Coordinates of C-alpha atoms in Angstrom, one line a residue:
Chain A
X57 CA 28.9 -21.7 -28.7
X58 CA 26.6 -20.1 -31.3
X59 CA 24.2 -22.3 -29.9
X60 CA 24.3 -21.2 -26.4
X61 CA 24.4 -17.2 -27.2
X62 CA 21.7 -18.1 -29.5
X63 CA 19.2 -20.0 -26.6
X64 CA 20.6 -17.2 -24.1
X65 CA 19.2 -14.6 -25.9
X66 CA 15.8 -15.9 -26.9
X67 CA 15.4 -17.1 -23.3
X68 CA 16.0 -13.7 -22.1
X69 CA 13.5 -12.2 -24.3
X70 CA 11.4 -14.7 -23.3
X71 CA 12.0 -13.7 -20.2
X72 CA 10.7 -9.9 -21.0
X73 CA 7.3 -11.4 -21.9
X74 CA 7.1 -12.8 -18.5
X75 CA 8.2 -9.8 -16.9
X76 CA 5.1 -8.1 -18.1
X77 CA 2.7 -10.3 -17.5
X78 CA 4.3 -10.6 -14.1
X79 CA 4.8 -7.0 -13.0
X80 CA 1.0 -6.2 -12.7
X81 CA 0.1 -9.7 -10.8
X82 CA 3.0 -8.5 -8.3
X83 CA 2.3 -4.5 -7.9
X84 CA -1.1 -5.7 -6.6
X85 CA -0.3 -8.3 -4.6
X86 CA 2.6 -6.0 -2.8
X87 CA 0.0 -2.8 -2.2
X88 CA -3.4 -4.4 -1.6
X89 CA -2.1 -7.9 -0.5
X90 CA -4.6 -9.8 -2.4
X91 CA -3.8 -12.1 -5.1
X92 CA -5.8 -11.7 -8.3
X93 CA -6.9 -15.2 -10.2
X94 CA -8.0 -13.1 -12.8
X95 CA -5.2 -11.8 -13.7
X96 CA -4.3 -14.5 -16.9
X97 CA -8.0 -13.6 -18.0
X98 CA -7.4 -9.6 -18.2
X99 CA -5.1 -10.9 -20.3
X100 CA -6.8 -12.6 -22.2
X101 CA -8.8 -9.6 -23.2
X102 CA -5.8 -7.7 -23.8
X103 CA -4.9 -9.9 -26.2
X104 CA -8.2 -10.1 -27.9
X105 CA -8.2 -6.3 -27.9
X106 CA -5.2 -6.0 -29.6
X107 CA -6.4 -9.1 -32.1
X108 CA -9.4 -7.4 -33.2
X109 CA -8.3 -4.2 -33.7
X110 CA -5.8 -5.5 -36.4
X111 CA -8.6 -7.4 -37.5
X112 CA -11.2 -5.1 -37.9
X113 CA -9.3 -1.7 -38.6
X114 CA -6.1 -3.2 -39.3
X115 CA -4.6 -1.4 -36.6
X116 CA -0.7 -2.0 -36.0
X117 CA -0.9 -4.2 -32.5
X118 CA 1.8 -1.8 -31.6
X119 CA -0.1 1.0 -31.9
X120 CA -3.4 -0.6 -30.6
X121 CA -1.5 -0.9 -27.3
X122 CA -2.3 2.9 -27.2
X123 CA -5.9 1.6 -26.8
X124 CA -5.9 -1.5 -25.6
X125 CA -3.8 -0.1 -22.3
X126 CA -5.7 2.5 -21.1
X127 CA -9.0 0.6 -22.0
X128 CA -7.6 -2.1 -19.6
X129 CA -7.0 0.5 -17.1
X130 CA -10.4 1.9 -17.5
X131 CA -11.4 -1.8 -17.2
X132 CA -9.2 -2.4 -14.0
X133 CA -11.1 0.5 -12.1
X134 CA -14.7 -0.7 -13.4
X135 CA -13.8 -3.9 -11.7
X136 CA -12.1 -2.7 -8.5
X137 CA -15.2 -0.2 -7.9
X138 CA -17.9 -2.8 -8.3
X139 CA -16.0 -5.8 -7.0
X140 CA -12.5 -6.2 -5.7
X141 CA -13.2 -3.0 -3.3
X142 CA -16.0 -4.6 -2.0
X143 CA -14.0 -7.4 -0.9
X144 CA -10.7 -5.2 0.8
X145 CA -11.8 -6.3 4.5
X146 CA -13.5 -9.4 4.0
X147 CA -11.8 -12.9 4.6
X148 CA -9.5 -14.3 2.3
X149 CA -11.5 -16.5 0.7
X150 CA -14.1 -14.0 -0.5
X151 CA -11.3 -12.4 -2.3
X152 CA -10.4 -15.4 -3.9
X153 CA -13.7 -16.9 -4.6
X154 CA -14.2 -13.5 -6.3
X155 CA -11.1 -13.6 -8.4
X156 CA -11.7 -17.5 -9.0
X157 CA -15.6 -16.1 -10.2
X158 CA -14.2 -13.3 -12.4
X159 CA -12.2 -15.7 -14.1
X160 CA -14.6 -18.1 -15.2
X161 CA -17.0 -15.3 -16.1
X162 CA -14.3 -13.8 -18.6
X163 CA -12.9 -17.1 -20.2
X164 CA -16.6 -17.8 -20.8
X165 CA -18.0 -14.1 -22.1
X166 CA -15.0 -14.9 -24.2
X167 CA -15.7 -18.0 -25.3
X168 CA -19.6 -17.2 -26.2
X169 CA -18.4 -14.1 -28.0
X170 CA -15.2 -15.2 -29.7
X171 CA -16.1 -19.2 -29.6
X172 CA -13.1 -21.6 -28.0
X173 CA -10.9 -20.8 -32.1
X174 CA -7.2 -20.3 -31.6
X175 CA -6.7 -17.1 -33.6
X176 CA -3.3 -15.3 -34.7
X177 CA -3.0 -12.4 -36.6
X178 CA -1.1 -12.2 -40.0
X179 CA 1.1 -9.0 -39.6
X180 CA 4.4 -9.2 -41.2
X181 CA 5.9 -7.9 -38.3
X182 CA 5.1 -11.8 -36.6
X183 CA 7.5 -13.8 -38.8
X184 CA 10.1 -10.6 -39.0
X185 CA 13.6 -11.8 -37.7
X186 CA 16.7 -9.6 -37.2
X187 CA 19.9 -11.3 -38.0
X188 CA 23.2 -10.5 -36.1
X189 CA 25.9 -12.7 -37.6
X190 CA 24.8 -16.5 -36.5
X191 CA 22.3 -15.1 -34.1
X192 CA 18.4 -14.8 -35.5
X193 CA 16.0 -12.6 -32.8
X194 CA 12.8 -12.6 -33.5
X195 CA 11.6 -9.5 -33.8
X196 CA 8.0 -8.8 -32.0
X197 CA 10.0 -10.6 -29.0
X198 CA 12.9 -8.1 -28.9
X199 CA 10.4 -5.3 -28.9
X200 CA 8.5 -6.7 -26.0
X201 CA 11.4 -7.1 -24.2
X202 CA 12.1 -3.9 -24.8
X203 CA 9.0 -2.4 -23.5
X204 CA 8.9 -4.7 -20.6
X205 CA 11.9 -2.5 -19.6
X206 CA 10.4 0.8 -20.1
X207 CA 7.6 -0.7 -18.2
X208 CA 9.8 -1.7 -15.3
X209 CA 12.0 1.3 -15.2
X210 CA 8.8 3.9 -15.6
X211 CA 6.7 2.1 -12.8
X212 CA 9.7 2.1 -10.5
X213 CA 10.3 6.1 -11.0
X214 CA 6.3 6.5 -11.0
X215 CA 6.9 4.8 -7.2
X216 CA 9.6 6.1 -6.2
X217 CA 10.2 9.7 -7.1
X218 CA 6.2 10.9 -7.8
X219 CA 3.9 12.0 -4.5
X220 CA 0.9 9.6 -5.6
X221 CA 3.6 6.5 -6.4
X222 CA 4.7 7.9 -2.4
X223 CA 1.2 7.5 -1.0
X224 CA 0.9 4.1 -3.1
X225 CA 4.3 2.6 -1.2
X226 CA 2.6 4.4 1.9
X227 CA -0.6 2.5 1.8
X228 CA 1.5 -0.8 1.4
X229 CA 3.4 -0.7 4.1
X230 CA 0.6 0.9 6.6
X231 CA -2.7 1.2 6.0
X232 CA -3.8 2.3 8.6
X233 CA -1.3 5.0 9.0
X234 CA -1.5 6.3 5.4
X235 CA -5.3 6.4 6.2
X236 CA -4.4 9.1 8.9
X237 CA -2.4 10.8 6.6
X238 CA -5.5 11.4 4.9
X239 CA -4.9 9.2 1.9
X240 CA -7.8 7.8 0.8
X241 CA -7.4 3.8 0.6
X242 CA -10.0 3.2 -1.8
X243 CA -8.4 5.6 -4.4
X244 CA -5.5 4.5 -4.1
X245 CA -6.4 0.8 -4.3
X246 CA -8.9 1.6 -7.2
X247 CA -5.6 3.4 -9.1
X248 CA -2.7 0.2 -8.2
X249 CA -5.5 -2.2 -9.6
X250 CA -5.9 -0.5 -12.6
X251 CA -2.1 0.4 -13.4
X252 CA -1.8 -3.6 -12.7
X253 CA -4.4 -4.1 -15.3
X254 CA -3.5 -1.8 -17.5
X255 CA 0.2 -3.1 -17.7
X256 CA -1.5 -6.6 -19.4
X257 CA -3.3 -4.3 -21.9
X258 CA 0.6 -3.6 -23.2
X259 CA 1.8 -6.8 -22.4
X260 CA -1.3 -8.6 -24.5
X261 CA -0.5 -5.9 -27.6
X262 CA 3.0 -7.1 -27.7
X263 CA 2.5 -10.4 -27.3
X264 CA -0.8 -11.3 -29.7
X265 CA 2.2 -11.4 -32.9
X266 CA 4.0 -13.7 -30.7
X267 CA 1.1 -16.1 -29.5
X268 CA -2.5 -17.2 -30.9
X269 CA -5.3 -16.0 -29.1
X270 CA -8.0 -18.4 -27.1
X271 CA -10.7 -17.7 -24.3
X272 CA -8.5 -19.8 -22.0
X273 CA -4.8 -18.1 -23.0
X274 CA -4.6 -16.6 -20.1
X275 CA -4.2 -19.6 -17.9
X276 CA -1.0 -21.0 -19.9
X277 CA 0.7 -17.1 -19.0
X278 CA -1.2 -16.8 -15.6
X279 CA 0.6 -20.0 -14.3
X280 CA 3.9 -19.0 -15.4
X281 CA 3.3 -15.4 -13.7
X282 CA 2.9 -16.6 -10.4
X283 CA 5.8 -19.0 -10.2
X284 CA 7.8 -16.0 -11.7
X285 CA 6.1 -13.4 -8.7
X286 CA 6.4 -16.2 -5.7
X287 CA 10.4 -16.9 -7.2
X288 CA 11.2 -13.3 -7.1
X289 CA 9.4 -12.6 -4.0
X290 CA 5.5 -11.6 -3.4
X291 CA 5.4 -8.2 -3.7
X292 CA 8.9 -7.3 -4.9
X293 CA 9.1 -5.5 -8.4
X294 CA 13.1 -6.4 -8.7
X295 CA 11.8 -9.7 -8.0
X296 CA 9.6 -10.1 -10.7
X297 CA 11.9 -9.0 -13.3
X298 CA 15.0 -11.3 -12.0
X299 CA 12.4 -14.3 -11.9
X300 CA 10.4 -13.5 -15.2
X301 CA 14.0 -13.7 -16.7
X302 CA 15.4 -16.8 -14.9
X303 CA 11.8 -18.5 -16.1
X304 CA 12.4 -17.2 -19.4
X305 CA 16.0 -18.6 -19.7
X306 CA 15.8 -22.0 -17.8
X307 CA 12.4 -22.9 -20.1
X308 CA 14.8 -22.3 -23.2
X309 CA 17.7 -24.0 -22.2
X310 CA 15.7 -27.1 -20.8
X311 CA 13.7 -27.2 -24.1
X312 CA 16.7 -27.4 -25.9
X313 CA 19.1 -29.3 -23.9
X314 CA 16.4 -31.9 -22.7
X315 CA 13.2 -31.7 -23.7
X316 CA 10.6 -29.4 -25.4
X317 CA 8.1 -31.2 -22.9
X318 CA 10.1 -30.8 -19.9
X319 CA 10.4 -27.6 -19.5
X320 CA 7.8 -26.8 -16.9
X321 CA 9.4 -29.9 -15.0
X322 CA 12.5 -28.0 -15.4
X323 CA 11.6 -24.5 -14.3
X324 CA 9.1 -26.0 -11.6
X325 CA 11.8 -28.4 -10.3
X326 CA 14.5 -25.1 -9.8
X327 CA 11.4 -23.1 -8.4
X328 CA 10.9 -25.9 -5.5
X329 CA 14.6 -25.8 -5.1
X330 CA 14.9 -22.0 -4.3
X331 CA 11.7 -21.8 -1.9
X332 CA 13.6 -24.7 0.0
X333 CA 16.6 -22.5 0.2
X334 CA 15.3 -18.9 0.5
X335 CA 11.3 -19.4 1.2
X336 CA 10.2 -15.7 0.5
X337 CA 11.5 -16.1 -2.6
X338 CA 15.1 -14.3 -4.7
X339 CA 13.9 -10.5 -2.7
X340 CA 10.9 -11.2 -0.7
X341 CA 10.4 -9.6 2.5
X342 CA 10.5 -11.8 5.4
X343 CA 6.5 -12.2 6.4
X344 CA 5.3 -11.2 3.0
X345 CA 3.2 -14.2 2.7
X346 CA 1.9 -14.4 5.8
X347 CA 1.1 -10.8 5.8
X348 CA -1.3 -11.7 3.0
X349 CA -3.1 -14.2 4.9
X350 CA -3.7 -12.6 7.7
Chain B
X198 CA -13.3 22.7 19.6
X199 CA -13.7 18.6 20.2
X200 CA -17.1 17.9 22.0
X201 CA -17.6 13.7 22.4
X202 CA -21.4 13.3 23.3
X203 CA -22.2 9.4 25.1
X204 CA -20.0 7.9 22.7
X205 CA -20.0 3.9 22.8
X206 CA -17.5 2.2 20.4
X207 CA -17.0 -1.5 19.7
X208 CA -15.1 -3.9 18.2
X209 CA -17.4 -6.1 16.0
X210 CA -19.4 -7.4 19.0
X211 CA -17.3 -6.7 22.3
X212 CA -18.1 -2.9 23.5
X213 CA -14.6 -1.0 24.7
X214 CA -16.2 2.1 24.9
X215 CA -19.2 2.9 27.0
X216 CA -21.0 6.3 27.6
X217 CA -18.2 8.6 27.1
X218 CA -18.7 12.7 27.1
X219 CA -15.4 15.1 26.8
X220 CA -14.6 18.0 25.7
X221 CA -11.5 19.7 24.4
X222 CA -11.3 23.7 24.1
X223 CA -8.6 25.1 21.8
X224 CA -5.4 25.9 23.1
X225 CA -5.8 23.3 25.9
X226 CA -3.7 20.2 26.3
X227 CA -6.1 17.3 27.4
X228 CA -4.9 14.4 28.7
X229 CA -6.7 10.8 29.5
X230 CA -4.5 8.7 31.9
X231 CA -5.8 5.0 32.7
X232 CA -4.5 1.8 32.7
X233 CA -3.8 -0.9 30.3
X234 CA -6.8 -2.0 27.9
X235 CA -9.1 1.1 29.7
X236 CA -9.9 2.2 26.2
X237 CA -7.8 5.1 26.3
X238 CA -6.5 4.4 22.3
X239 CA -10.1 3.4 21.4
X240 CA -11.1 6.7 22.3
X241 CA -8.9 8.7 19.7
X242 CA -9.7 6.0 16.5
X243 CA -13.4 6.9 17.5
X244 CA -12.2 10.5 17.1
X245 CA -10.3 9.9 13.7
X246 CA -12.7 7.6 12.5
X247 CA -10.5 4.4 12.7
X248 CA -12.7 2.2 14.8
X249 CA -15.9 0.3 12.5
X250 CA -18.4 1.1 15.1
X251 CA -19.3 4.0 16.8
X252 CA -22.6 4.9 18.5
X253 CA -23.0 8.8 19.8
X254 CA -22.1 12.2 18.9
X255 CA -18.5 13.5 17.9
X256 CA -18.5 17.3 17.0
X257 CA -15.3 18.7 16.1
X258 CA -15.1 22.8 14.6
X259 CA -18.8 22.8 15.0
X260 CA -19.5 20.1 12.5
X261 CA -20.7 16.3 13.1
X262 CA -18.2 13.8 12.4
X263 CA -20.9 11.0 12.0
X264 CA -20.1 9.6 9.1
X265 CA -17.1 11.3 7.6
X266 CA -15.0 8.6 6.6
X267 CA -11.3 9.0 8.4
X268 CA -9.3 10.4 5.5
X269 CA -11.6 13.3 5.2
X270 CA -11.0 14.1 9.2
X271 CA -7.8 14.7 8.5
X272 CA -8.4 17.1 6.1
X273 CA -10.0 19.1 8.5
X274 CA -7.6 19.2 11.2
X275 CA -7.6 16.4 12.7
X276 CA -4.6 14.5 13.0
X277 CA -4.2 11.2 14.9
X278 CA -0.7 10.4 15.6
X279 CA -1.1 6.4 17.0
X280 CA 0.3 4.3 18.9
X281 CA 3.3 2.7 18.2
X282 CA 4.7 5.1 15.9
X283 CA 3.4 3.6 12.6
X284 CA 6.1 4.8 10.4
X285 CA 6.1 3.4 6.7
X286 CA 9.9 1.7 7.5
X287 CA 11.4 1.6 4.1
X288 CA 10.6 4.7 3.4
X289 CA 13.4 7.9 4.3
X290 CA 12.5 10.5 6.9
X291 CA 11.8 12.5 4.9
X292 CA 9.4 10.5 2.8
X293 CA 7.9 9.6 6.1
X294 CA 7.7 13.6 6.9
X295 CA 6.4 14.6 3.3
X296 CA 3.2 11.8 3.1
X297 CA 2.3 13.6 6.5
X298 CA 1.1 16.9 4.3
X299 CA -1.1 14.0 2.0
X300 CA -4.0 16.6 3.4
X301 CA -5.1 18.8 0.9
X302 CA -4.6 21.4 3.4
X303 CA -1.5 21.0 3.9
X304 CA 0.1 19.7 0.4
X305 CA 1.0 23.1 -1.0
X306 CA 3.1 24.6 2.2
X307 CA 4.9 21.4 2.4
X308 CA 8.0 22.3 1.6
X309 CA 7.7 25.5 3.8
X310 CA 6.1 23.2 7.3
X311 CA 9.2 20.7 6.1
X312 CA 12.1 23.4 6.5
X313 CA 10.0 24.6 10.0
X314 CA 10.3 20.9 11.5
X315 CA 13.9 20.6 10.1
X316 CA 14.2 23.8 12.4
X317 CA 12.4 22.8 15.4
X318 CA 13.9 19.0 15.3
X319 CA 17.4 19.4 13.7
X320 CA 18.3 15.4 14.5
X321 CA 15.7 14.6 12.0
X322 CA 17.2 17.0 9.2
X323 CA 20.6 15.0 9.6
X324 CA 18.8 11.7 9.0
X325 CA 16.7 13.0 6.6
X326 CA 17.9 9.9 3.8
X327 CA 17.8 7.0 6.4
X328 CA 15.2 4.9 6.1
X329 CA 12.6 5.8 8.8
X330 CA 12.8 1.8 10.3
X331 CA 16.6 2.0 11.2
X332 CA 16.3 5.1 13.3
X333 CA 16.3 4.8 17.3
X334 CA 12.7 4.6 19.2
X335 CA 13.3 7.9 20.2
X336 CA 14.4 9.4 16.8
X337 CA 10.8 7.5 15.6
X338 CA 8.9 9.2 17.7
X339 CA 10.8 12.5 16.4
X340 CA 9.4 11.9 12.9
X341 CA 5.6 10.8 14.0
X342 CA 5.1 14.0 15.9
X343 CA 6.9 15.7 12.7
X344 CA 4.9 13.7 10.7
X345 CA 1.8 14.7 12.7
X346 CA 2.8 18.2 12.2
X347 CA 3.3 18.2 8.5
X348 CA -0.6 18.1 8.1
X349 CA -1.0 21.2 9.7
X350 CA -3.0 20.0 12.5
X351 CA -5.5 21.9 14.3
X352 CA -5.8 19.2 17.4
X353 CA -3.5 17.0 17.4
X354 CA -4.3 14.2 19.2
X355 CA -0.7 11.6 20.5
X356 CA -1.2 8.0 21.7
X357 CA 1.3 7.0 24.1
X358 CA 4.4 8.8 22.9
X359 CA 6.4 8.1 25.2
X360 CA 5.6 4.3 25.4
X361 CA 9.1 2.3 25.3
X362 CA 11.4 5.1 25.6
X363 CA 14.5 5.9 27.6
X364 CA 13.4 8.9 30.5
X365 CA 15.9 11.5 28.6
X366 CA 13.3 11.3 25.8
X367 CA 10.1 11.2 27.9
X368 CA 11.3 14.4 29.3
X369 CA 11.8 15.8 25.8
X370 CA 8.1 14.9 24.4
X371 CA 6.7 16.1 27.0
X372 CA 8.1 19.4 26.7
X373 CA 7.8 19.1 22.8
X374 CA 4.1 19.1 23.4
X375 CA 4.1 22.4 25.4
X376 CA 6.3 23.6 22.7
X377 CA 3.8 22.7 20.1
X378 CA 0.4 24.1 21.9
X379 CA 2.6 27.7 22.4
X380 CA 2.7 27.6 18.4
X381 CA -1.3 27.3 18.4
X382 CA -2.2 23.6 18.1
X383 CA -4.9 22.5 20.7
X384 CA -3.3 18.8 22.2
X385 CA -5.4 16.0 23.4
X386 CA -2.6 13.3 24.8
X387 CA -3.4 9.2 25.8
X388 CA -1.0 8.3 28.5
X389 CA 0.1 5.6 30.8
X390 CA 3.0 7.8 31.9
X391 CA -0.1 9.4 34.4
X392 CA 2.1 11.3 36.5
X393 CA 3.9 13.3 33.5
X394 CA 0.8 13.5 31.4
X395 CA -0.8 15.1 34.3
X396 CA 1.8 17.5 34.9
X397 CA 1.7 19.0 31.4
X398 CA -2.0 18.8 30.9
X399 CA -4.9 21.5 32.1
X400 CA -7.1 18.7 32.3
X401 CA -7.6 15.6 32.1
X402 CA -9.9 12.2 32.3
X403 CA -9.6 8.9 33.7
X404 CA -10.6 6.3 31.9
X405 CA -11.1 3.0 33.5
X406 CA -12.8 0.3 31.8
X407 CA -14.2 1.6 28.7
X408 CA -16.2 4.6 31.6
X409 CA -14.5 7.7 32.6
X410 CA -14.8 7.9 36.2
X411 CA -13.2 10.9 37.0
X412 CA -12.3 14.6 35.5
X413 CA -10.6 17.6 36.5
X414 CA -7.5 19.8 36.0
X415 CA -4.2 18.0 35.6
X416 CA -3.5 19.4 39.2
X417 CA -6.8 18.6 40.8
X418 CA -6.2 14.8 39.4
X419 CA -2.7 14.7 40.5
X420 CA -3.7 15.7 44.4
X421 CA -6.5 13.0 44.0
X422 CA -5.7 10.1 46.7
X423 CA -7.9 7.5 45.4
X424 CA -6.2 8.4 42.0
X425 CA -2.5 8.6 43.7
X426 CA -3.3 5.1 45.1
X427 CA -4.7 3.3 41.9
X428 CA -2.6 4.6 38.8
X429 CA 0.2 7.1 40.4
X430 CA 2.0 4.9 42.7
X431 CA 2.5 7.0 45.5

């Protein structure tokens, strides 16, 4: 029994990582309809962000997410200005060739700059454990679970009950029509894409005393995000969180109960299953997909 | 107010729009009546800058809208209410109402233009937390117009409101839209409805393959027989 709570509760903290690297990856695809290849790699820079600022200054990584975050943001709109917005009403595959081309470009800066070393950062707070009777949580995990709530629960109230997170649910349902309400597409574009970056920039602080730090990192995560976004549902924020947990928790348990090895077969075997039964995923919207490839 | 000099308009390589001149004067209501696929709707995205290409003139308040990308029309007046309604469906009425005073001009009455088309369209104040997809055609077409109104338009131009609904509401947009030129907003109107468009306009065009072919008062175009036998039925 100890056994179980114990697995339950790392696989839901688990499962908080995933949220946040998910949430972004999902915000963009739901408002802009384009899906962002890149998205592991920002990442990846996130990560390296947070890494060298312990490094170099020592910086607590959970206070570098102070930088780190809105550098990403700042990042996000650099990019959308001189790239993604360029692409907004071309064919699909110019948006992804671009993504697929930004991708390579930043696992390769990275690897020039950092060189292809796995790197992890010695900080106490790493190994610190909290013990609850029988139960050990690791500590770095149970804060980013923690702020992956925040997270959540801050973007939803930013889009929900502000007049710019209005005019952001506005341009996703009709763009056109929020266009004649005189919101200006590209602005509002410009700032989902960088919130959706930005939201690595804390997910990579959290995470770099959890995980080492590579040029190609991001792909292991960026995988794992979009089976979580595609099993919640493309576009759907609720969605993200119920997958990213329901990843988090079946990759635990399978690890344990069958194999370490087999847990992607696991989780990728219950993914399949639920696109059989319910194929716009746990809260997808009927026609989300094929929305985004019109 | 609105002056369209030889405007031709296309979509990427197939011209809908070819050689058109009108003019709207404020306080008027102008109304273009043709059939289906005349062009009628290309006509007002050339006005609000939703079509990509657009050769000619388009003057609106004096100053040339060549240029001026769509969002910053609005901001000047010019409020396209399109076809189809165009609601954002999970969003509540009043959501739907309050994104229509996005405009600059418009953003920091919005709560006093809100309690003014509560007033005018009461239904829509009862509804006001339904989402704006579950309401009836009708009731949709309540919040548009609203929605049009929230920017504070200066011409207001409608496509088709009155496209897939019962006669009871026909009747009431129509005499919504006198109701909103008495309060000062100029109204340029696309209609297939000829007959009623015609009735409530001072004058109109007819549009018939991307060309207008004829202009006059709503009165004049009403009497016209060739007109009576092509698009009125009669």
């Amino acid at each position: 029994m100890d056994i179980f709570l114990q697995l339950l509760i790392s696989g839901i903290l688990l499962g908080g990582v995933y949220v946040l690297v998910s949430i972004g990856l999902t915000l963009v695809f739901g408002v802009m309809k384009i899906v962002n290849f890149a998205h592991g790699d920002f990442l990846m820079l996130g990560m390296f962000g947070a890494f060298f600022l312990y490094q170099l200054f020592g910086l607590n990584p959970y206070l570098s997410l102070l930088i780190v975050t809105p550098a990403l943001f700042i990042l996000g709109l650099i990019i959308y200005k001189t790239i993604v917005g360029r692409t907004i009403s071309r064919p699909h595959v110019v948006q992804i060739f671009s993504f697929i081309g930004l991708s390579v470009a930043f696992q390769n800066m990275a690897l020039v700059l950092f060189s292809a070393d796995f790197r992890s950062i010695n900080h106490p707070v790493s190994t610190k454990v909290i013990h609850m009777g029988p139960i050990h949580i690791s500590f770095p995990s149970f804060i980013a679970f923690i702020v992956a709530g925040i997270i959540t629960i801050l973007l939803f109230i930013f889009l929900y009950y502000t007049y710019t997170g209005k005019a952001i649910r506005a341009a996703a349902q009709d763009r056109f029509a929020a266009t004649l309400m005189g919101v200006s597409i590209q602005k509002i574009y410009a700032l989902t894409f960088g919130i959706g970056i930005g939201i690595l920039g804390i997910a990579g602080s959290l995470m770099v005393p959890i995980y080492s730090v590579y040029p190609t990192v991001g792909e292991q995560f960026v995988l794992i995000a979009f089976v979580v976004v595609v099993l919640g549902g493309l576009g759907s924020l609720p969605g993200a969180v119920v997958g990213g947990l329901l990843i988090g928790l079946i990759e635990t348990m399978s690890s344990y109960f069958i194999a370490p090895s087999m847990k992607q077969l696991v989780y990728f075997c219950v993914f399949i299953l639920i696109l059989i039964l319910r194929p716009n995923g746990l809260f997808g919207k009927e026609g989300a997909a094929e929305e985004a490839l019109e | 107010m609105l002056h369209l000099h030889n405007i031709n308009s296309f979509y990427g390589e197939i011209q809908v729009l070819r050689e058109i001149s009108l003019h709207v004067q404020r306080g008027e209501i102008v109304a273009i009546v043709g059939a289906n696929a005349a062009g009628k709707s290309t006509i007002l995205k050339s006005i609000s800058g939703t079509v990509l290409k657009v050769e000619g003139k388009i003057e609106f308040q004096g100053n040339d809208l060549t240029g001026i990308p769509a969002h910053q029309r609005t901001e000047m007046g010019l409020i396209h209410v399109p076809e189809g309604r165009r609601l954002f469906p999970t969003m509540t009425v009043q959501e739907n109402l309050e994104m229509g005073a996005y405009a600059k001009r418009a953003r920091l009455d919005r709560q006093k233009t809100l309690d003014q088309i509560y007033e005018m369209l009461p239904r829509l104040q009862e509804r006001k937390k339904q989402q704006a997809g579950s309401l009836s055609g009708g009731e949709q077409q309540m919040v548009a117009i609203g929605r049009g109104l929230m920017a504070k338009p200066e011409l207001l131009m409608l496509d088709e409101p009155t496209l897939g609904l019962a006669p009871i509401m026909v009747q009431w947009v129509f005499d919504f839209i006198r109701q909103i030129r008495d309060s000062g907003v100029t109204i340029l109107i696309v209609e297939q409805n000829a007959t009623k468009a015609l009735e409530v306009a001072d004058r109109g065009y007819v549009l018939e393959n991307g060309q207008i072919v004829l202009e006059g008062t709503g009165q004049e175009l009403l009497n016209n027989q060739a007109l009576r036998k092509a698009y009125l039925g009669a």
